[in-house]
mmCIF file of C-alpha atoms in Angstrom:
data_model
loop_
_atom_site.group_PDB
_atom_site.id
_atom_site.type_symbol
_atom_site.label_atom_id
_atom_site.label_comp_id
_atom_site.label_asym_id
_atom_site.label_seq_id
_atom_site.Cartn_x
_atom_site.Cartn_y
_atom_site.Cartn_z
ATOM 1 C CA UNK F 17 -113.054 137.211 -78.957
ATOM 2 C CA UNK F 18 -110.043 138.392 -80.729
ATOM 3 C CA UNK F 19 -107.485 140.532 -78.525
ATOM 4 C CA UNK F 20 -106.176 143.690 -79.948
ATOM 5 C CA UNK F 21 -102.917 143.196 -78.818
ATOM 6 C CA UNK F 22 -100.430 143.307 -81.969
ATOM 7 C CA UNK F 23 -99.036 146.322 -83.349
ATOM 8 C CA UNK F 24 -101.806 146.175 -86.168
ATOM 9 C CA UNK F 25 -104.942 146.304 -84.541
ATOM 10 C CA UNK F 26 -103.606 148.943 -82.281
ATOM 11 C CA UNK F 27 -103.187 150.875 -85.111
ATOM 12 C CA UNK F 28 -106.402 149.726 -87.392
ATOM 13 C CA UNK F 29 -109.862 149.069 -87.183
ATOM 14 C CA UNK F 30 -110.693 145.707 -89.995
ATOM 15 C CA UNK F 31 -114.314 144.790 -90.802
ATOM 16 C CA UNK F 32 -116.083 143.487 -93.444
ATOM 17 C CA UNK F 33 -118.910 145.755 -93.708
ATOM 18 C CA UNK F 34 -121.319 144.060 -95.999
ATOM 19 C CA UNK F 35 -121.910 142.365 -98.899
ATOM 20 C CA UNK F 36 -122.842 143.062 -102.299
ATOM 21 C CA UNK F 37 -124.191 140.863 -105.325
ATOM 22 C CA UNK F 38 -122.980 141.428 -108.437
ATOM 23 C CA UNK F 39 -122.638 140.057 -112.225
ATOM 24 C CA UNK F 40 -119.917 139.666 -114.316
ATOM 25 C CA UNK F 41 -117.829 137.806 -116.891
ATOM 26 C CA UNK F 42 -115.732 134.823 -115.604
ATOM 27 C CA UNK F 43 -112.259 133.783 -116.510
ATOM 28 C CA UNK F 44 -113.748 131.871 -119.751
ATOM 29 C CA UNK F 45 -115.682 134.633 -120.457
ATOM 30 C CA UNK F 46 -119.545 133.565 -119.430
ATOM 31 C CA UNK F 47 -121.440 135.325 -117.606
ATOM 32 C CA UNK F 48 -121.993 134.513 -113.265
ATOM 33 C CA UNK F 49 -123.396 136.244 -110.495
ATOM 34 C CA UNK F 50 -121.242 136.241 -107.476
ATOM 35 C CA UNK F 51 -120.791 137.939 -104.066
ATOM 36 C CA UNK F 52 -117.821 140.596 -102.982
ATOM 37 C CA UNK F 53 -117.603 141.757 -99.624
ATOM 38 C CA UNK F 54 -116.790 145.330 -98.402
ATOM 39 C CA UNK F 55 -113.379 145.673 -96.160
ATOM 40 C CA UNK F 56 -113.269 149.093 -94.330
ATOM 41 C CA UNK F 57 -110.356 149.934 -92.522
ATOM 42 C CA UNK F 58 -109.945 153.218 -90.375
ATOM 43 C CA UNK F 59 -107.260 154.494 -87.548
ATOM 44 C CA UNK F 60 -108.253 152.973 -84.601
ATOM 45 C CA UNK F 61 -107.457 156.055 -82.503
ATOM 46 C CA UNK F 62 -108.409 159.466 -84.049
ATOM 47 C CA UNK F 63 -107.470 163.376 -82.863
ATOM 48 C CA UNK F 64 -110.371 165.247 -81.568
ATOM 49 C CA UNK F 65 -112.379 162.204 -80.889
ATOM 50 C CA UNK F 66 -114.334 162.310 -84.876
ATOM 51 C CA UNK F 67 -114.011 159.118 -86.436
ATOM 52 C CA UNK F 68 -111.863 158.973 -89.446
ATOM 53 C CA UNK F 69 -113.695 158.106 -93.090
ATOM 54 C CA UNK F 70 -112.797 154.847 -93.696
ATOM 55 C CA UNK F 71 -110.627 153.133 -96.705
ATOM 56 C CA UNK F 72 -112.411 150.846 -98.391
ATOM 57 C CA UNK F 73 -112.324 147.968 -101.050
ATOM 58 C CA UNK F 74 -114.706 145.121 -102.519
ATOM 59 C CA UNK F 75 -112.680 141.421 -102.447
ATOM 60 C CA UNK F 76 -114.184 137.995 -103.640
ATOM 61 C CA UNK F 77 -114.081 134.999 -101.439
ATOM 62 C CA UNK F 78 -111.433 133.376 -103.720
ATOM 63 C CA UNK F 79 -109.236 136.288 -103.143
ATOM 64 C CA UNK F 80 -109.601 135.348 -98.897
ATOM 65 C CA UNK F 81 -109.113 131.716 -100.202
ATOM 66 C CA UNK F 82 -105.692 132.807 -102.314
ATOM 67 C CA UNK F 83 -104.755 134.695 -99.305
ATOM 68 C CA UNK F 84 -105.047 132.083 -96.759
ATOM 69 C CA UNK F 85 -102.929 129.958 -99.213
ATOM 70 C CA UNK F 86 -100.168 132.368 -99.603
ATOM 71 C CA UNK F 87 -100.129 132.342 -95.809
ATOM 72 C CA UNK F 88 -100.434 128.466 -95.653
ATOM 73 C CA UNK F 89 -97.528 128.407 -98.004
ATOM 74 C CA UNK F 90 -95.109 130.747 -96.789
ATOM 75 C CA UNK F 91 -95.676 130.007 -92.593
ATOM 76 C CA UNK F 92 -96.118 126.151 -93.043
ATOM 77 C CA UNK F 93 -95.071 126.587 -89.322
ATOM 78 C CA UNK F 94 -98.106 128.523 -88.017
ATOM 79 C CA UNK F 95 -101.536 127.671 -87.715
ATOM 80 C CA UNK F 96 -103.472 129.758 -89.707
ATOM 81 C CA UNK F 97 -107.235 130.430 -89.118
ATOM 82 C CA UNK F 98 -110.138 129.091 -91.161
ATOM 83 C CA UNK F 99 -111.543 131.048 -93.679
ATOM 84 C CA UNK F 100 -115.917 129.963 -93.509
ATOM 85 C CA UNK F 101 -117.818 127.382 -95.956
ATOM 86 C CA UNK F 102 -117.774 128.499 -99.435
ATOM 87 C CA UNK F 103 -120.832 126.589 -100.012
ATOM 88 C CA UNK F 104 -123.546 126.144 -97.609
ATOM 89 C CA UNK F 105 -123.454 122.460 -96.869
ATOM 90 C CA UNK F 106 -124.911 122.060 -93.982
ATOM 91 C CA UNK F 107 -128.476 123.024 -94.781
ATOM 92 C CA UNK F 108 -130.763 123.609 -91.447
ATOM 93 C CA UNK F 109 -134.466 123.752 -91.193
ATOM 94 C CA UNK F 110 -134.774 127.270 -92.279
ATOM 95 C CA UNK F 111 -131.559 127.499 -94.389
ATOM 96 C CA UNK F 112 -131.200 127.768 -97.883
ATOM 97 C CA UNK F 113 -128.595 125.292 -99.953
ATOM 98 C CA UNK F 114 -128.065 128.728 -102.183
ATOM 99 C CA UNK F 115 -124.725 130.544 -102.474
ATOM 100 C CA UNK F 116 -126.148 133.680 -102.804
ATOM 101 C CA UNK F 117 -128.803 132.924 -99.757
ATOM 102 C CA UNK F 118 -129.118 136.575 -97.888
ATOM 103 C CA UNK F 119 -128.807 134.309 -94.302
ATOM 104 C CA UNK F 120 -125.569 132.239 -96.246
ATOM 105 C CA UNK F 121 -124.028 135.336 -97.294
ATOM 106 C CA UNK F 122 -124.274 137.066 -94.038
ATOM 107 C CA UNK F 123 -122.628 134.152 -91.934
ATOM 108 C CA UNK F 124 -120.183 134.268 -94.669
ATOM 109 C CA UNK F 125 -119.597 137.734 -93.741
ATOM 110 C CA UNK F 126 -119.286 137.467 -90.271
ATOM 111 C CA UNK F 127 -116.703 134.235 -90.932
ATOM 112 C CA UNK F 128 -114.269 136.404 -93.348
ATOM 113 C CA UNK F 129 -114.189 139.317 -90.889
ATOM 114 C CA UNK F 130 -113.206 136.984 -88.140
ATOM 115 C CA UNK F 131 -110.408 135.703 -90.333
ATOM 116 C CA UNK F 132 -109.451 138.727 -90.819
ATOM 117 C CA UNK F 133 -109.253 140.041 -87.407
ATOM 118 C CA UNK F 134 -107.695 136.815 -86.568
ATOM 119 C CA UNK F 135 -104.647 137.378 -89.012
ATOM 120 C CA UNK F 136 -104.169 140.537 -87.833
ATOM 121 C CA UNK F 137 -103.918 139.541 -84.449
ATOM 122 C CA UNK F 138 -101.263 137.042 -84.863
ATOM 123 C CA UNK F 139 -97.674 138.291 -83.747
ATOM 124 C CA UNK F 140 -96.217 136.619 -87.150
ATOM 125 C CA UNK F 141 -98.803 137.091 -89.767
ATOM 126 C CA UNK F 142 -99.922 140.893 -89.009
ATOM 127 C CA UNK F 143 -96.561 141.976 -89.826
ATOM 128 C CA UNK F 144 -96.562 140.189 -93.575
ATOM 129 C CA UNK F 145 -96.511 142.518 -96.604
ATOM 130 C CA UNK F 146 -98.768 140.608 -98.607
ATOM 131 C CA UNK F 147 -101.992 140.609 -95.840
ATOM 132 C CA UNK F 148 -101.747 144.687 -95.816
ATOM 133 C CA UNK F 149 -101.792 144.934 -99.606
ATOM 134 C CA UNK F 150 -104.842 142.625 -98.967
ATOM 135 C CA UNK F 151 -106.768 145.103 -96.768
ATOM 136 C CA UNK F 152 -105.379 148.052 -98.743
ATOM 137 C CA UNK F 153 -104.517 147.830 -101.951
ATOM 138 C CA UNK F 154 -107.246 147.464 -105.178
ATOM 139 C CA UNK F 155 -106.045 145.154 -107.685
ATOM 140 C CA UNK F 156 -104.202 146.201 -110.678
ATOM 141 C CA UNK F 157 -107.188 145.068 -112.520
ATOM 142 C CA UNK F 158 -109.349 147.655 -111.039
ATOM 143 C CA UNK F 159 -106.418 150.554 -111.257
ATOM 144 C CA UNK F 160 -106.082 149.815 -115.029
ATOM 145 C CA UNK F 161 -109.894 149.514 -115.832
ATOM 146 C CA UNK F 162 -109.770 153.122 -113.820
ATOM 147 C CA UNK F 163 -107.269 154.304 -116.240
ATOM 148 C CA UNK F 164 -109.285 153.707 -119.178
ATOM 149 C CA UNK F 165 -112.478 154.444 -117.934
ATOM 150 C CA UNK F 166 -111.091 157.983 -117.734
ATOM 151 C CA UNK F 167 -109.806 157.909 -121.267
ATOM 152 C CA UNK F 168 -113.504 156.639 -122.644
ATOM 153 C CA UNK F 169 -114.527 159.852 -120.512
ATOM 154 C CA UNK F 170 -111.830 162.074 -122.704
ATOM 155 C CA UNK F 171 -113.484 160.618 -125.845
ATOM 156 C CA UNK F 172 -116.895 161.747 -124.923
ATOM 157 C CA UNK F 173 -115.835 165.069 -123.534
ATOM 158 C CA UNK F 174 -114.029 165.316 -126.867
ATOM 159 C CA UNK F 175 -116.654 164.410 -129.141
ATOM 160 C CA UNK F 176 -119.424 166.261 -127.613
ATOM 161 C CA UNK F 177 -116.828 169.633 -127.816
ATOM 162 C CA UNK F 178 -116.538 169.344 -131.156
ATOM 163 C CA UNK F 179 -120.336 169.406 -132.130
ATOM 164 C CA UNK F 180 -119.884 172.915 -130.590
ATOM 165 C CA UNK F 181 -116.511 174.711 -131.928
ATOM 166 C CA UNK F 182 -116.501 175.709 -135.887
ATOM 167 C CA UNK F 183 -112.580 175.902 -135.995
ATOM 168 C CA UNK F 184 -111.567 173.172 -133.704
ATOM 169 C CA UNK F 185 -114.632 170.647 -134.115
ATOM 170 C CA UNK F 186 -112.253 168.468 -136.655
ATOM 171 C CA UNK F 187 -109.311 168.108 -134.216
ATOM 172 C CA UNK F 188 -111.657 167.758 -131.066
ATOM 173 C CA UNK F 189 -113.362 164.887 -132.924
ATOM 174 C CA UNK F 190 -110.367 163.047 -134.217
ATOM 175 C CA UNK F 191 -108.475 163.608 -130.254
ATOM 176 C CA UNK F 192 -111.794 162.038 -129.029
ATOM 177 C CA UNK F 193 -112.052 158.998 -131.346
ATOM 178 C CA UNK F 194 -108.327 157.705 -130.643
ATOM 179 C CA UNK F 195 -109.366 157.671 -127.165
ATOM 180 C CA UNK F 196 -112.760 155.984 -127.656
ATOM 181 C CA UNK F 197 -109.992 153.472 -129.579
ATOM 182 C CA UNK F 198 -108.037 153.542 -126.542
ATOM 183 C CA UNK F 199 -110.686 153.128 -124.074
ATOM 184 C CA UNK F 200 -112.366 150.006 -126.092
ATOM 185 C CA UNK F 201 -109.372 147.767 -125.700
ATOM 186 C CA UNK F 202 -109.856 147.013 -122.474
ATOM 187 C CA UNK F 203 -111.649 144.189 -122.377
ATOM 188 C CA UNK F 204 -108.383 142.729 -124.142
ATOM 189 C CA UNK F 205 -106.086 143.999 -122.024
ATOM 190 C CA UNK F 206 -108.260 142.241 -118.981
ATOM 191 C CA UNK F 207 -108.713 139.066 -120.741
ATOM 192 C CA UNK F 208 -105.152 139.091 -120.890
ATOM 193 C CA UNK F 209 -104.361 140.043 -117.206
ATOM 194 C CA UNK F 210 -107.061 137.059 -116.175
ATOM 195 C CA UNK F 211 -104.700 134.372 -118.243
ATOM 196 C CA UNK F 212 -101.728 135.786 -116.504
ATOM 197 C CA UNK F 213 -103.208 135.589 -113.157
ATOM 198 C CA UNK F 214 -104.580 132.224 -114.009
ATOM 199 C CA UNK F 215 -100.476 130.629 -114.784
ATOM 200 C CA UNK F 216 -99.188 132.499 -111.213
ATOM 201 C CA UNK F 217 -102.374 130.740 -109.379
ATOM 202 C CA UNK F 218 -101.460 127.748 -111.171
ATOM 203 C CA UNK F 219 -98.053 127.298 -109.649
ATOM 204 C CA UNK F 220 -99.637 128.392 -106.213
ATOM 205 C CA UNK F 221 -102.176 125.365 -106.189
ATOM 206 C CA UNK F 222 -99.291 122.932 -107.297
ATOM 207 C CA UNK F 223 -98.060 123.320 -103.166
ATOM 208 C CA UNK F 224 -101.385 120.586 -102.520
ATOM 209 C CA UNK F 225 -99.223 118.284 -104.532
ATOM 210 C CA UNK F 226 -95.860 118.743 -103.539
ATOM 211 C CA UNK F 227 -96.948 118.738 -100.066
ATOM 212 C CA UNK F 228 -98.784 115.142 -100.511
ATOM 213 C CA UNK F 229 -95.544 113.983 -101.566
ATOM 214 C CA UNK F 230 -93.668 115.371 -98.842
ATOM 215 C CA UNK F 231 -96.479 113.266 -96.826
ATOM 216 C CA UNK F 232 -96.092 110.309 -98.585
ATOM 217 C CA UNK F 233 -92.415 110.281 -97.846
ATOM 218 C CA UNK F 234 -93.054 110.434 -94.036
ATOM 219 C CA UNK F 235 -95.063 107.515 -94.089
ATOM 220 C CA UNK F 236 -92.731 104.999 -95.496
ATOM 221 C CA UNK F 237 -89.988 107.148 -93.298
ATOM 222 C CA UNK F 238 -92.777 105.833 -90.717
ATOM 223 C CA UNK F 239 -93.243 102.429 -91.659
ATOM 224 C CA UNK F 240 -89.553 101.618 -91.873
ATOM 225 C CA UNK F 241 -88.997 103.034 -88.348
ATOM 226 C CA UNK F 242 -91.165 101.016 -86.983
ATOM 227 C CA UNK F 243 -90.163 98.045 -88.994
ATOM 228 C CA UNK F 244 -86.380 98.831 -87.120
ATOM 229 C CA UNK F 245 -87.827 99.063 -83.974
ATOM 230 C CA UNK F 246 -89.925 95.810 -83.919
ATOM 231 C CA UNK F 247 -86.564 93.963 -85.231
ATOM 232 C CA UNK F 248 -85.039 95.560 -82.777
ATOM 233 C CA UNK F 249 -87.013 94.289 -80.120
ATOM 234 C CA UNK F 250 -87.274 90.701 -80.802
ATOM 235 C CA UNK F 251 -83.185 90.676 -80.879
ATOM 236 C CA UNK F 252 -83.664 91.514 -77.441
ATOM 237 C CA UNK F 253 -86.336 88.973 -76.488
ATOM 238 C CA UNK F 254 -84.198 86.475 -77.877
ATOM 239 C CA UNK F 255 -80.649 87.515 -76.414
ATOM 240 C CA UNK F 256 -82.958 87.644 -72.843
ATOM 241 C CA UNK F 257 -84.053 84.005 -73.673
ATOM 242 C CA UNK F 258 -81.015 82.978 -74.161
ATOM 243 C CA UNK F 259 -78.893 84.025 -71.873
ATOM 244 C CA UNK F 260 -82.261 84.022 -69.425
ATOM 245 C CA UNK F 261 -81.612 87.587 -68.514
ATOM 246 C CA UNK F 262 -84.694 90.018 -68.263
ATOM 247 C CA UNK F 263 -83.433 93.844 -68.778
ATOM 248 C CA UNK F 264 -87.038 95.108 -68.785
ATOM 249 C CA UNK F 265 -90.235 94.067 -66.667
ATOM 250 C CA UNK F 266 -92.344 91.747 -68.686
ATOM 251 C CA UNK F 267 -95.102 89.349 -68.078
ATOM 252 C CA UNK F 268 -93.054 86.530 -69.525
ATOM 253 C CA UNK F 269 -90.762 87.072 -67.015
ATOM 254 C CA UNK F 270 -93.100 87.420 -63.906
ATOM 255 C CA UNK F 271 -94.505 84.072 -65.104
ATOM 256 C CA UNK F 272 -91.785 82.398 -65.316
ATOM 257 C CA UNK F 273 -91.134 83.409 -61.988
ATOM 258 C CA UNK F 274 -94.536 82.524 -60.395
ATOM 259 C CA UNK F 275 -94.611 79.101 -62.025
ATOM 260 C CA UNK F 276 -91.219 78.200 -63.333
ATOM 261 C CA UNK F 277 -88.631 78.209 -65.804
ATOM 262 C CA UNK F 278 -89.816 76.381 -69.266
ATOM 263 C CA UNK F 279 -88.669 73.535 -70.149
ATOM 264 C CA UNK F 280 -85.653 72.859 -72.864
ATOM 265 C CA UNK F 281 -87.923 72.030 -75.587
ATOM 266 C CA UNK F 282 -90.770 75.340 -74.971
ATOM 267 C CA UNK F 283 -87.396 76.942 -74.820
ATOM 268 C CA UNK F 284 -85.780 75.926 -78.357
ATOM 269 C CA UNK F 285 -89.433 76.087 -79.526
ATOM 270 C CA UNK F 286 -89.540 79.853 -78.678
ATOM 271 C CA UNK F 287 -86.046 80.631 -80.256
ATOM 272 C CA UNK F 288 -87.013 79.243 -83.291
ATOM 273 C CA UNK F 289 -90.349 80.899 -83.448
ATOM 274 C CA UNK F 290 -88.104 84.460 -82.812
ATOM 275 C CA UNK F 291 -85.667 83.467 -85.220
ATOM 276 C CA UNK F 292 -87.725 82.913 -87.774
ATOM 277 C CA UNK F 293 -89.960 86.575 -86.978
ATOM 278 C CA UNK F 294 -86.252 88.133 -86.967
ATOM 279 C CA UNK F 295 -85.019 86.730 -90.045
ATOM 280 C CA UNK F 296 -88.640 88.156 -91.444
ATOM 281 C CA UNK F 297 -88.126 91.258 -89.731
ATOM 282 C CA UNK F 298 -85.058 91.777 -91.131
ATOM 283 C CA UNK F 299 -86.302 91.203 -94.470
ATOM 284 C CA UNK F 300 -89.094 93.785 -93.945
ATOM 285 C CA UNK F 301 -86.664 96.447 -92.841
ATOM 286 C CA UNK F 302 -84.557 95.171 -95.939
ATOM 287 C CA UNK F 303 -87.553 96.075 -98.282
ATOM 288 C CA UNK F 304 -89.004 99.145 -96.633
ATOM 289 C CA UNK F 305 -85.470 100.975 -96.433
ATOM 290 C CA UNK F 306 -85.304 99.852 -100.413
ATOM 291 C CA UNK F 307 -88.460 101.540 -101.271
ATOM 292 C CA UNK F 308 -87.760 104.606 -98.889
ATOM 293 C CA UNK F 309 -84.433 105.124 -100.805
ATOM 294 C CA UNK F 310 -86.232 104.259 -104.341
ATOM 295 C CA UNK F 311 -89.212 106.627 -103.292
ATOM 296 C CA UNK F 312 -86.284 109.712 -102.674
ATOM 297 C CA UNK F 313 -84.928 108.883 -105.918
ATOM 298 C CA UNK F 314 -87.805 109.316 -108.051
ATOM 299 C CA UNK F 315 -89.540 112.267 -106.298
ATOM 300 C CA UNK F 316 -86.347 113.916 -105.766
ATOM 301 C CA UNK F 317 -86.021 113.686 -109.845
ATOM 302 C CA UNK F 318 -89.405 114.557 -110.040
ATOM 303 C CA UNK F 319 -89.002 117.801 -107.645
ATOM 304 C CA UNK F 320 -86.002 118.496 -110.016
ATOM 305 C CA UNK F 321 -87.992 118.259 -113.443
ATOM 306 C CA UNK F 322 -91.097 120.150 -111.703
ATOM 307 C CA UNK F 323 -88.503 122.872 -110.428
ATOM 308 C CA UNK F 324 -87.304 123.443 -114.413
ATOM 309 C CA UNK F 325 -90.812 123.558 -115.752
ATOM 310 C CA UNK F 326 -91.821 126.022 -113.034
ATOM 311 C CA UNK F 327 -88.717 128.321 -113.690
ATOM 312 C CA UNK F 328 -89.112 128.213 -117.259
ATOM 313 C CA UNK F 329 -93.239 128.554 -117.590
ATOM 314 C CA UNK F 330 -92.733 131.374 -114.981
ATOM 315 C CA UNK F 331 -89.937 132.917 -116.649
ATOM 316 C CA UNK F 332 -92.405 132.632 -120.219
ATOM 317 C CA UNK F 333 -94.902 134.438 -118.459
ATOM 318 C CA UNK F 334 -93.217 136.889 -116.286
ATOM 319 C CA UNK F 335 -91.633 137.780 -119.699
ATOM 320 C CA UNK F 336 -95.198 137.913 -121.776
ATOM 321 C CA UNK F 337 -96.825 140.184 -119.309
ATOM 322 C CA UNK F 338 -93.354 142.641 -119.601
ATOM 323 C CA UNK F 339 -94.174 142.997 -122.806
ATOM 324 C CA UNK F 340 -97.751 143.131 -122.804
ATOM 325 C CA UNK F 341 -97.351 146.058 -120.665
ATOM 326 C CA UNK F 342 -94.506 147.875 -122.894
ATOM 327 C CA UNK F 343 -97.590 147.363 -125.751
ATOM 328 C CA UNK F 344 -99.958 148.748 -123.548
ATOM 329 C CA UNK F 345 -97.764 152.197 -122.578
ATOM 330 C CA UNK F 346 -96.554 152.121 -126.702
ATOM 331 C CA UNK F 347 -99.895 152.509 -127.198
ATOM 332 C CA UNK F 348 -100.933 154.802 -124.890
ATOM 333 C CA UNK F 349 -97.971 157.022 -125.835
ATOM 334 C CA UNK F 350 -99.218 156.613 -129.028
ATOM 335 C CA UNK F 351 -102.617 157.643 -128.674
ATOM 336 C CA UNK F 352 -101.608 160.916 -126.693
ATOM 337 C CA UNK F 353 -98.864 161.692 -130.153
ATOM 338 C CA UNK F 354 -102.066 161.009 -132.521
ATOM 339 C CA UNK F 355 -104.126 163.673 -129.977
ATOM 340 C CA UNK F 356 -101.321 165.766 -129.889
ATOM 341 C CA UNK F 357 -101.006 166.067 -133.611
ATOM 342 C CA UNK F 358 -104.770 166.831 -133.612
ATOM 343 C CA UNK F 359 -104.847 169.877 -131.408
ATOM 344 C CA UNK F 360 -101.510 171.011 -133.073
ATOM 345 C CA UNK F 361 -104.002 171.449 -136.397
ATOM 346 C CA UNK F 362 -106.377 173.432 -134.811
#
């Protein structure tokens, strides 16, 4: 049961109402059938007792799983809830191994709401920018196909006018095909938006890797700790053997109590035996503090290398979509000049 005790849900009812199948071009431009699911979000306390219409939008599961790493990224010191399978692989009796499974899609449901209602009842994570614009803001993808759309609409209003006016048919007819013009290029402009997208998402993924070297670092930090603290501790058996001092209980020294000191030759035999695993120790430390220092050095040149590519592939793109958006309002400016110039001849 998630409590409702941040300032978030105390303001806002989350669910995932349902889910919807749908098909659609993919990022390489071939056709899939996928699943989005239906967020609704309302006040949760409303005047005069009538429940508020709700705000809606339709997300895909791998914009919960881009979320979750965003989150996983920026809070690395949080625990952040699950999102549910993506794929059903653990196929019961009665349940089907399909994606798109009505049963599947529903648990799926139920998961992402959860998730949802569990991020927005964390003290931290309720409070980020990023997880509101998740719950309430459609994607620019969505606002600019919107923009469009409404321009194809001009076209046709425009064109179908013009069969009907004498005078002003011309003008009507030319206004409507430089929106039609307008209207058709989105499927560019989208294309375009989906390769940007893809470059950002790229970077975002790359934290998997820099984090397994970040792991890989504290094991051989690890290793060479424990490679000190073993050397360590034979210095001390042998400085106890031979001074025959005992600074900790041991079992060597309650049996040498119970039955006797060893004799001068056990004795030498031992200290040889330690000197010999301290020498070795010593060696090991030798080596493992080498390849900790080596391993520091090359990942912290490879950090440094990965840090200019980032800055300047970002910087390329960041730059690219700039201008692909000046092109897009040139042209739109444009379009609205070439309709202007039309009804000026009317």
């Amino acid at each position: 049961m998630v409590e409702r005790g941040t300032a978030l849900l105390r303001k806002l009812e989350i669910n995932v109402a349902e889910a919807e199948k749908r098909t659609g071009k993919n990022t390489v431009n071939m056709q899939e059938t996928y699943t989005v699911y239906l967020i609704e979000i309302r006040p949760a306390e409303t005047e005069g007792g009538t429940p508020a219409a709700p705000d809606t939008l339709w997300r895909r599961y791998s914009e919960f799983e881009l979320l979750r790493t965003y989150l996983l990224v920026t809070y690395p010191y949080i625990i952040i809830p699950p999102l549910p399978e993506k794929r059903a692989e653990f196929v019961w009796h009665k349940l089907s191994a399909d994606n798109l499974d009505p049963d599947f899609v529903e648990r799926r449901r139920v998961g992402l709401e959860n998730f949802l209602l569990r991020v927005a009842s964390h003290p931290v994570l309720s409070n980020d920018k990023i997880f509101f614009l998740f719950l309430t803001e459609v994607s620019i993808a969505d606002r600019l196909y919107g923009v469009y759309k409404v321009h194809g609409n001009y076209g046709r209003v425009f064109s179908e006018w013009s069969a009907i006016e004498k005078e002003m048919g011309d003008g009507l007819q030319s206004a409507g095909h430089h929106m039609d013009t307008y209207a058709a290029s989105i499927d560019d402009i989208l294309e375009e938006e989906e390769h940007f997208a893809d470059q950002l998402k790229e970077y975002l993924f790359y934290t998997d890797a820099v984090r397994s070297v970040c792991r890989k670092h504290e094991l051989i930090q690890y290793e060479l700790e424990m490679a000190a603290q073993d050397l360590v501790q034979k210095k001390q058996q042998k400085e106890e053997l031979a001074t025959g001092t005992v600074r900790i209980f041991s079992l060597k020294g309650m049996t040498s109590k119970l039955f006797g000191q060893e004799s001068p030759e056990q004795k030498e035999s031992r200290l040889a035996a330690l000197e010999q695993s301290i020498q070795e120790g010593e060696e090991t430390v030798k080596e493992k503090n080498t390849e900790c220092q080596e391993f520091v050095r090359a990942a912290w040149d490879d950090i440094e290398r990965f840090k200019e590519q980032k800055d300047k592939d970002l910087r390329e793109a960041l730059i690219s979509y700039a201008i692909m958006q000046i092109s897009m309002c040139k042209k739109g400016i444009q379009v609205w000049s070439n309709a202007k110039e039309c009804f000026s001849k009317m």
